[in-house]
Amino acid sequence: MQETSAATIKRLQGVIHDNLADLVDLSGRYALLDFPNHYNIGDSAIWLGELAYFDRVKSKPSFVSEIPTHSDERMLAAIGDGQILLHGGGNFGDIWPGFREFREHILGKYQGRPVIQMPQTIHFKNQENVDSTARAIEKHGNYKLLVRDKKSFEFAKKWFQCEVRLCPDMAFWIGPVKRLAPNHDLLLNLRADQEVGAAHDTSRAIARPNVIVADWPEHEEADFQKRTKRAAIIKGLLRGDVGGRAKMTELAYRERAQQRFDRGVRLLSSARQVITDRMHGHIMSLLLDADHCVLDNSYGKTSTFIDAWQTANGDRAALVANIDEALDVLDKRTALIRATTI
């Protein structure tokens, strides 16, 4: 029996809670590090999902930071001996420079302190980087690693001396999102970075009328950082939710993530049907209950995630090999809907 998008979301929220309930202590002070201050909407969705999980018990991180401006001194002043949580995503490895070095810095600096890696996908290209991360984890001694797929789980169990758990992506804790009215028939949400899979033949798709092709929008207004900080301060004042530097930074990051997520909602809502090769194009389409098909990325991140959690077995999502197959699947769904509404 096919599962609805709402049922998928609820099921995976339960799995996330079961994994985190005995790991993450939300009763005291803790840090959430590696805020994704960039255009990738999927990373903002993960951040909002992490905050939504904390918010359910009226808890907020005592300290947040992004890698370029992280301060160990300010973090310690804010959290004392509290836990350190590392933001989830798809950067555990060496495909995206900088994240591995920061993760190893935290493990080396805070040996023995509870450090929890929120759900990640693992992908290394060089064995020397695997070995470096493995040494940092072994020396740390109190590291908990959550991964989003079985391939990452088996890799971590083989190479890393720490507790490893299989856990869905945190974006599911955002919950169902209201979809906006579409003004196109089809959106090709195709990535244009180093994770793009096999070259997509879009000719048959773009020959159709009323089709839009767009990756996550990279452009942000020149004053985006200042504008979102100001909006966060105003909202905080109106709610009486203001405080020192750490509090205002958390509010500013929340606002930036929300505005970026909303940008993604507008894009994925812009068409009646969606074909995407982004994992969070798929996850957000589930949150929006959008009719969509999913293509894999360059190293199988999306297909292994779908395999682990059966997120494309419902009535609104399908994993496909290419765009032509996606068009056939979506056309059959359209025909079925028309037949059942006559």
CSV table of N, CA, C and O in Angstrom, one decimal, residues 44-133:
chain,number,residue,atom,x,y,z
A,44,SER,N,19.6,24.9,4.8
A,44,SER,CA,18.7,25.7,5.6
A,44,SER,C,17.6,24.9,6.1
A,44,SER,O,17.1,25.1,7.2
A,45,ALA,N,17.0,24.0,5.3
A,45,ALA,CA,15.9,23.2,5.7
A,45,ALA,C,16.4,22.3,6.8
A,45,ALA,O,15.6,22.0,7.8
A,46,ILE,N,17.6,21.7,6.8
A,46,ILE,CA,18.1,20.9,7.8
A,46,ILE,C,18.2,21.7,9.1
A,46,ILE,O,17.8,21.3,10.2
A,47,TRP,N,18.7,22.9,9.1
A,47,TRP,CA,18.9,23.8,10.2
A,47,TRP,C,17.5,24.1,10.9
A,47,TRP,O,17.3,23.9,12.1
A,48,LEU,N,16.5,24.4,10.0
A,48,LEU,CA,15.2,24.6,10.6
A,48,LEU,C,14.6,23.4,11.2
A,48,LEU,O,13.9,23.5,12.2
A,49,GLY,N,14.9,22.2,10.6
A,49,GLY,CA,14.4,21.0,11.2
A,49,GLY,C,15.0,20.7,12.5
A,49,GLY,O,14.3,20.2,13.5
A,50,GLU,N,16.3,21.0,12.7
A,50,GLU,CA,17.0,20.8,13.9
A,50,GLU,C,16.3,21.8,15.0
A,50,GLU,O,16.0,21.3,16.1
A,51,LEU,N,16.1,23.0,14.6
A,51,LEU,CA,15.5,24.0,15.6
A,51,LEU,C,14.1,23.5,15.9
A,51,LEU,O,13.6,23.7,17.1
A,52,ALA,N,13.3,23.0,14.9
A,52,ALA,CA,12.0,22.5,15.2
A,52,ALA,C,12.0,21.4,16.2
A,52,ALA,O,11.1,21.3,17.0
A,53,TYR,N,13.0,20.5,16.1
A,53,TYR,CA,13.1,19.4,17.1
A,53,TYR,C,13.3,20.0,18.5
A,53,TYR,O,12.7,19.5,19.4
A,54,PHE,N,14.2,21.0,18.6
A,54,PHE,CA,14.5,21.6,19.9
A,54,PHE,C,13.2,22.4,20.4
A,54,PHE,O,12.9,22.3,21.6
A,55,ASP,N,12.6,23.1,19.5
A,55,ASP,CA,11.4,23.9,19.8
A,55,ASP,C,10.3,23.2,20.4
A,55,ASP,O,9.5,23.7,21.2
A,56,ARG,N,10.2,21.9,20.1
A,56,ARG,CA,9.0,21.1,20.6
A,56,ARG,C,9.0,21.0,22.1
A,56,ARG,O,7.9,20.8,22.7
A,57,VAL,N,10.1,21.2,22.7
A,57,VAL,CA,10.2,21.2,24.2
A,57,VAL,C,10.6,22.6,24.7
A,57,VAL,O,11.2,22.7,25.8
A,58,LYS,N,10.4,23.6,23.8
A,58,LYS,CA,10.7,25.0,24.2
A,58,LYS,C,12.2,25.1,24.6
A,58,LYS,O,12.6,25.8,25.5
A,59,SER,N,13.1,24.5,23.8
A,59,SER,CA,14.5,24.6,24.0
A,59,SER,C,15.2,25.2,22.8
A,59,SER,O,14.8,25.0,21.7
A,60,LYS,N,16.2,26.0,23.1
A,60,LYS,CA,17.0,26.7,22.0
A,60,LYS,C,18.4,26.5,22.4
A,60,LYS,O,18.8,26.5,23.5
A,61,PRO,N,19.3,26.4,21.3
A,61,PRO,CA,20.7,26.3,21.6
A,61,PRO,C,21.2,27.5,22.3
A,61,PRO,O,20.8,28.6,22.0
A,62,SER,N,22.1,27.4,23.3
A,62,SER,CA,22.7,28.5,24.0
A,62,SER,C,23.8,29.2,23.1
A,62,SER,O,24.1,30.3,23.4
A,63,PHE,N,24.3,28.5,22.1
A,63,PHE,CA,25.3,29.1,21.3
A,63,PHE,C,25.2,28.5,19.9
A,63,PHE,O,25.0,27.3,19.8
A,64,VAL,N,25.3,29.3,18.9
A,64,VAL,CA,25.3,28.9,17.5
A,64,VAL,C,26.5,29.6,16.8
A,64,VAL,O,26.8,30.8,17.2
A,65,SER,N,27.0,29.0,15.8
A,65,SER,CA,28.1,29.7,15.0
A,65,SER,C,28.2,29.1,13.6
A,65,SER,O,27.7,28.0,13.4
A,66,GLU,N,28.8,29.9,12.8
A,66,GLU,CA,29.2,29.3,11.4
A,66,GLU,C,30.7,29.2,11.4
A,66,GLU,O,31.4,29.8,12.2
A,67,ILE,N,31.2,28.3,10.6
A,67,ILE,CA,32.6,28.0,10.6
A,67,ILE,C,33.5,29.2,10.5
A,67,ILE,O,34.5,29.3,11.3
A,68,PRO,N,33.3,30.1,9.5
A,68,PRO,CA,34.3,31.1,9.4
A,68,PRO,C,34.5,32.1,10.6
A,68,PRO,O,35.6,32.7,10.7
A,69,THR,N,33.4,32.2,11.4
A,69,THR,CA,33.5,33.2,12.5
A,69,THR,C,33.4,32.5,13.8
A,69,THR,O,33.1,33.2,14.8
A,70,HIS,N,33.5,31.2,13.9
A,70,HIS,CA,33.4,30.4,15.1
A,70,HIS,C,34.4,30.9,16.2
A,70,HIS,O,35.6,31.1,15.8
A,71,SER,N,34.0,31.0,17.4
A,71,SER,CA,34.9,31.3,18.5
A,71,SER,C,34.7,30.3,19.6
A,71,SER,O,33.6,30.2,20.2
A,72,ASP,N,35.8,29.6,19.9
A,72,ASP,CA,35.8,28.6,21.0
A,72,ASP,C,35.5,29.3,22.3
A,72,ASP,O,34.8,28.8,23.2
A,73,GLU,N,36.1,30.5,22.5
A,73,GLU,CA,36.0,31.2,23.8
A,73,GLU,C,34.5,31.6,24.0
A,73,GLU,O,34.0,31.5,25.1
A,74,ARG,N,33.9,32.2,23.0
A,74,ARG,CA,32.5,32.6,23.2
A,74,ARG,C,31.6,31.4,23.4
A,74,ARG,O,30.6,31.4,24.2
A,75,MET,N,31.9,30.3,22.7
A,75,MET,CA,31.1,29.1,22.9
A,75,MET,C,31.2,28.6,24.4
A,75,MET,O,30.2,28.3,25.0
A,76,LEU,N,32.4,28.5,24.9
A,76,LEU,CA,32.6,28.0,26.3
A,76,LEU,C,31.9,28.9,27.3
A,76,LEU,O,31.3,28.4,28.3
A,77,ALA,N,31.9,30.2,27.0
A,77,ALA,CA,31.2,31.1,27.9
A,77,ALA,C,29.7,30.9,27.9
A,77,ALA,O,29.1,31.2,28.9
A,78,ALA,N,29.2,30.5,26.8
A,78,ALA,CA,27.8,30.3,26.6
A,78,ALA,C,27.3,29.0,27.1
A,78,ALA,O,26.2,28.9,27.7
A,79,ILE,N,28.0,27.9,26.9
A,79,ILE,CA,27.5,26.6,27.2
A,79,ILE,C,28.2,25.9,28.4
A,79,ILE,O,27.7,24.8,28.9
A,80,GLY,N,29.3,26.4,28.9
A,80,GLY,CA,29.9,25.8,30.1
A,80,GLY,C,30.4,24.4,29.7
A,80,GLY,O,31.1,24.2,28.7
A,81,ASP,N,29.9,23.4,30.4
A,81,ASP,CA,30.3,22.0,30.1
A,81,ASP,C,29.2,21.3,29.3
A,81,ASP,O,29.1,20.0,29.3
A,82,GLY,N,28.4,22.0,28.6
A,82,GLY,CA,27.3,21.4,27.8
A,82,GLY,C,27.7,20.7,26.6
A,82,GLY,O,28.9,20.7,26.2
A,83,GLN,N,26.7,20.1,26.0
A,83,GLN,CA,27.0,19.3,24.8
A,83,GLN,C,27.3,20.2,23.6
A,83,GLN,O,26.8,21.3,23.5
A,84,ILE,N,28.0,19.6,22.6
A,84,ILE,CA,28.2,20.2,21.3
A,84,ILE,C,27.5,19.4,20.2
A,84,ILE,O,27.8,18.2,20.1
A,85,LEU,N,26.6,20.0,19.5
A,85,LEU,CA,26.0,19.4,18.4
A,85,LEU,C,26.5,20.0,17.1
A,85,LEU,O,26.7,21.2,16.9
A,86,LEU,N,26.8,19.1,16.1
A,86,LEU,CA,27.3,19.5,14.8
A,86,LEU,C,26.2,19.4,13.8
A,86,LEU,O,25.6,18.3,13.7
A,87,HIS,N,25.9,20.4,13.0
A,87,HIS,CA,24.9,20.5,12.0
A,87,HIS,C,24.9,19.3,11.1
A,87,HIS,O,26.0,18.9,10.6
A,88,GLY,N,23.8,18.8,10.7
A,88,GLY,CA,23.7,17.7,9.8
A,88,GLY,C,23.8,18.1,8.3
A,88,GLY,O,24.0,19.3,8.0
A,89,GLY,N,23.8,17.1,7.4
A,89,GLY,CA,23.9,17.5,6.0
A,89,GLY,C,24.6,16.4,5.2
A,89,GLY,O,24.5,15.2,5.5
A,90,GLY,N,25.3,16.9,4.1
A,90,GLY,CA,26.0,16.0,3.2
A,90,GLY,C,27.4,16.4,3.1
A,90,GLY,O,28.0,16.2,2.0
A,91,ASN,N,28.1,16.9,4.1
A,91,ASN,CA,29.4,17.3,4.0
A,91,ASN,C,30.4,16.5,4.9
A,91,ASN,O,31.5,17.0,5.2
A,92,PHE,N,30.0,15.3,5.3
A,92,PHE,CA,30.9,14.5,6.1
A,92,PHE,C,31.8,13.7,5.2
A,92,PHE,O,31.4,12.8,4.6
A,93,GLY,N,33.1,14.2,5.0
A,93,GLY,CA,34.0,13.6,4.1
A,93,GLY,C,34.9,14.7,3.6
A,93,GLY,O,35.3,15.6,4.4
A,94,ASP,N,35.3,14.6,2.3
A,94,ASP,CA,36.3,15.6,1.8
A,94,ASP,C,35.8,16.2,0.5
A,94,ASP,O,36.6,16.8,-0.2
A,95,ILE,N,34.6,16.0,0.1
A,95,ILE,CA,34.1,16.5,-1.2
A,95,ILE,C,33.9,18.0,-1.1
A,95,ILE,O,34.1,18.8,-2.1
A,96,TRP,N,33.6,18.5,0.1
A,96,TRP,CA,33.4,20.0,0.3
A,96,TRP,C,34.5,20.4,1.3
A,96,TRP,O,34.4,20.1,2.5
A,97,PRO,N,35.5,21.1,0.9
A,97,PRO,CA,36.7,21.5,1.7
A,97,PRO,C,36.2,22.3,2.9
A,97,PRO,O,35.3,23.1,2.9
A,98,GLY,N,36.9,22.2,4.0
A,98,GLY,CA,36.7,23.0,5.2
A,98,GLY,C,35.9,22.3,6.3
A,98,GLY,O,36.2,22.5,7.5
A,99,PHE,N,34.9,21.6,6.0
A,99,PHE,CA,34.0,21.0,7.0
A,99,PHE,C,34.8,19.9,7.8
A,99,PHE,O,34.6,19.8,9.0
A,100,ARG,N,35.5,19.1,7.1
A,100,ARG,CA,36.3,18.0,7.8
A,100,ARG,C,37.3,18.6,8.8
A,100,ARG,O,37.4,18.2,9.9
A,101,GLU,N,38.0,19.7,8.4
A,101,GLU,CA,39.0,20.3,9.2
A,101,GLU,C,38.3,20.9,10.5
A,101,GLU,O,38.8,20.8,11.6
A,102,PHE,N,37.1,21.5,10.3
A,102,PHE,CA,36.4,22.1,11.4
A,102,PHE,C,35.9,21.0,12.4
A,102,PHE,O,36.1,21.1,13.6
A,103,ARG,N,35.4,19.9,11.8
A,103,ARG,CA,34.9,18.8,12.7
A,103,ARG,C,36.1,18.2,13.5
A,103,ARG,O,36.0,18.0,14.7
A,104,GLU,N,37.3,18.1,12.8
A,104,GLU,CA,38.4,17.5,13.5
A,104,GLU,C,38.9,18.5,14.6
A,104,GLU,O,39.5,18.1,15.6
A,105,HIS,N,38.8,19.8,14.3
A,105,HIS,CA,39.2,20.8,15.3
A,105,HIS,C,38.4,20.6,16.6
A,105,HIS,O,38.9,20.6,17.7
A,106,ILE,N,37.1,20.5,16.4
A,106,ILE,CA,36.2,20.4,17.6
A,106,ILE,C,36.5,19.1,18.3
A,106,ILE,O,36.6,19.1,19.6
A,107,LEU,N,36.7,18.0,17.6
A,107,LEU,CA,37.0,16.8,18.3
A,107,LEU,C,38.3,16.8,19.0
A,107,LEU,O,38.5,16.3,20.1
A,108,GLY,N,39.3,17.5,18.4
A,108,GLY,CA,40.6,17.6,19.1
A,108,GLY,C,40.6,18.5,20.3
A,108,GLY,O,41.3,18.3,21.3
A,109,LYS,N,39.8,19.6,20.2
A,109,LYS,CA,39.8,20.6,21.2
A,109,LYS,C,39.0,20.2,22.4
A,109,LYS,O,39.3,20.6,23.6
A,110,TYR,N,38.0,19.4,22.2
A,110,TYR,CA,37.0,19.0,23.3
A,110,TYR,C,36.9,17.5,23.6
A,110,TYR,O,35.9,17.0,23.6
A,111,GLN,N,38.1,16.9,23.7
A,111,GLN,CA,38.2,15.5,23.9
A,111,GLN,C,37.4,15.1,25.2
A,111,GLN,O,37.6,15.8,26.3
A,112,GLY,N,36.6,14.1,25.1
A,112,GLY,CA,35.8,13.6,26.3
A,112,GLY,C,34.5,14.3,26.5
A,112,GLY,O,33.6,13.7,27.1
A,113,ARG,N,34.3,15.5,26.0
A,113,ARG,CA,33.0,16.2,26.1
A,113,ARG,C,32.0,15.6,25.1
A,113,ARG,O,32.4,15.3,23.9
A,114,PRO,N,30.8,15.4,25.4
A,114,PRO,CA,29.8,14.9,24.5
A,114,PRO,C,29.7,15.7,23.2
A,114,PRO,O,29.3,16.9,23.3
A,115,VAL,N,30.0,15.1,22.1
A,115,VAL,CA,29.9,15.8,20.8
A,115,VAL,C,29.0,14.9,19.9
A,115,VAL,O,29.3,13.7,19.8
A,116,ILE,N,27.9,15.4,19.4
A,116,ILE,CA,26.9,14.6,18.6
A,116,ILE,C,26.9,15.2,17.2
A,116,ILE,O,26.6,16.4,17.0
A,117,GLN,N,27.1,14.3,16.3
A,117,GLN,CA,27.0,14.7,14.9
A,117,GLN,C,25.6,14.4,14.4
A,117,GLN,O,25.1,13.3,14.4
A,118,MET,N,24.8,15.5,14.1
A,118,MET,CA,23.5,15.3,13.6
A,118,MET,C,23.5,14.6,12.2
A,118,MET,O,24.6,14.6,11.6
A,119,PRO,N,22.4,14.0,11.7
A,119,PRO,CA,22.5,13.1,10.6
A,119,PRO,C,23.2,13.7,9.3
A,119,PRO,O,22.9,14.7,8.8
A,120,GLN,N,24.1,12.9,8.9
A,120,GLN,CA,25.0,13.2,7.7
A,120,GLN,C,25.1,12.1,6.7
A,120,GLN,O,24.7,10.9,7.0
A,121,THR,N,25.5,12.4,5.5
A,121,THR,CA,25.9,11.4,4.5
A,121,THR,C,27.4,11.5,4.4
A,121,THR,O,28.0,12.5,4.4
A,122,ILE,N,28.1,10.3,4.4
A,122,ILE,CA,29.5,10.2,4.4
A,122,ILE,C,30.0,9.9,3.0
A,122,ILE,O,29.5,9.0,2.3
A,123,HIS,N,31.0,10.7,2.5
A,123,HIS,CA,31.6,10.4,1.2
A,123,HIS,C,33.1,11.0,1.2
A,123,HIS,O,33.3,12.2,1.3
A,124,PHE,N,34.0,10.0,1.2
A,124,PHE,CA,35.4,10.4,1.1
A,124,PHE,C,36.0,10.0,-0.2
A,124,PHE,O,35.6,8.9,-0.8
A,125,LYS,N,36.9,10.8,-0.8
A,125,LYS,CA,37.6,10.5,-2.0
A,125,LYS,C,39.0,10.0,-1.7
A,125,LYS,O,39.6,9.2,-2.4
A,126,ASN,N,39.6,10.4,-0.6
A,126,ASN,CA,41.0,10.1,-0.2
A,126,ASN,C,41.1,9.4,1.1
A,126,ASN,O,40.6,9.8,2.1
A,127,GLN,N,41.9,8.2,1.1
A,127,GLN,CA,42.0,7.4,2.3
A,127,GLN,C,42.7,8.2,3.4
A,127,GLN,O,42.4,8.0,4.6
A,128,GLU,N,43.6,9.1,3.1
A,128,GLU,CA,44.3,9.8,4.1
A,128,GLU,C,43.4,10.7,4.9
A,128,GLU,O,43.6,10.9,6.1
A,129,ASN,N,42.3,11.2,4.3
A,129,ASN,CA,41.3,12.0,5.0
A,129,ASN,C,40.4,11.1,5.9
A,129,ASN,O,40.0,11.5,7.0
A,130,VAL,N,40.2,9.9,5.4
A,130,VAL,CA,39.4,8.9,6.3
A,130,VAL,C,40.2,8.7,7.5
A,130,VAL,O,39.7,8.7,8.7
A,131,ASP,N,41.5,8.4,7.4
A,131,ASP,CA,42.4,8.1,8.5
A,131,ASP,C,42.5,9.3,9.5
A,131,ASP,O,42.5,9.1,10.7
A,132,SER,N,42.5,10.5,8.9
A,132,SER,CA,42.6,11.7,9.8
A,132,SER,C,41.4,11.8,10.7
A,132,SER,O,41.5,12.0,11.9
A,133,THR,N,40.2,11.6,10.0
A,133,THR,CA,39.0,11.7,10.8
A,133,THR,C,38.9,10.6,11.8
A,133,THR,O,38.4,10.8,13.0
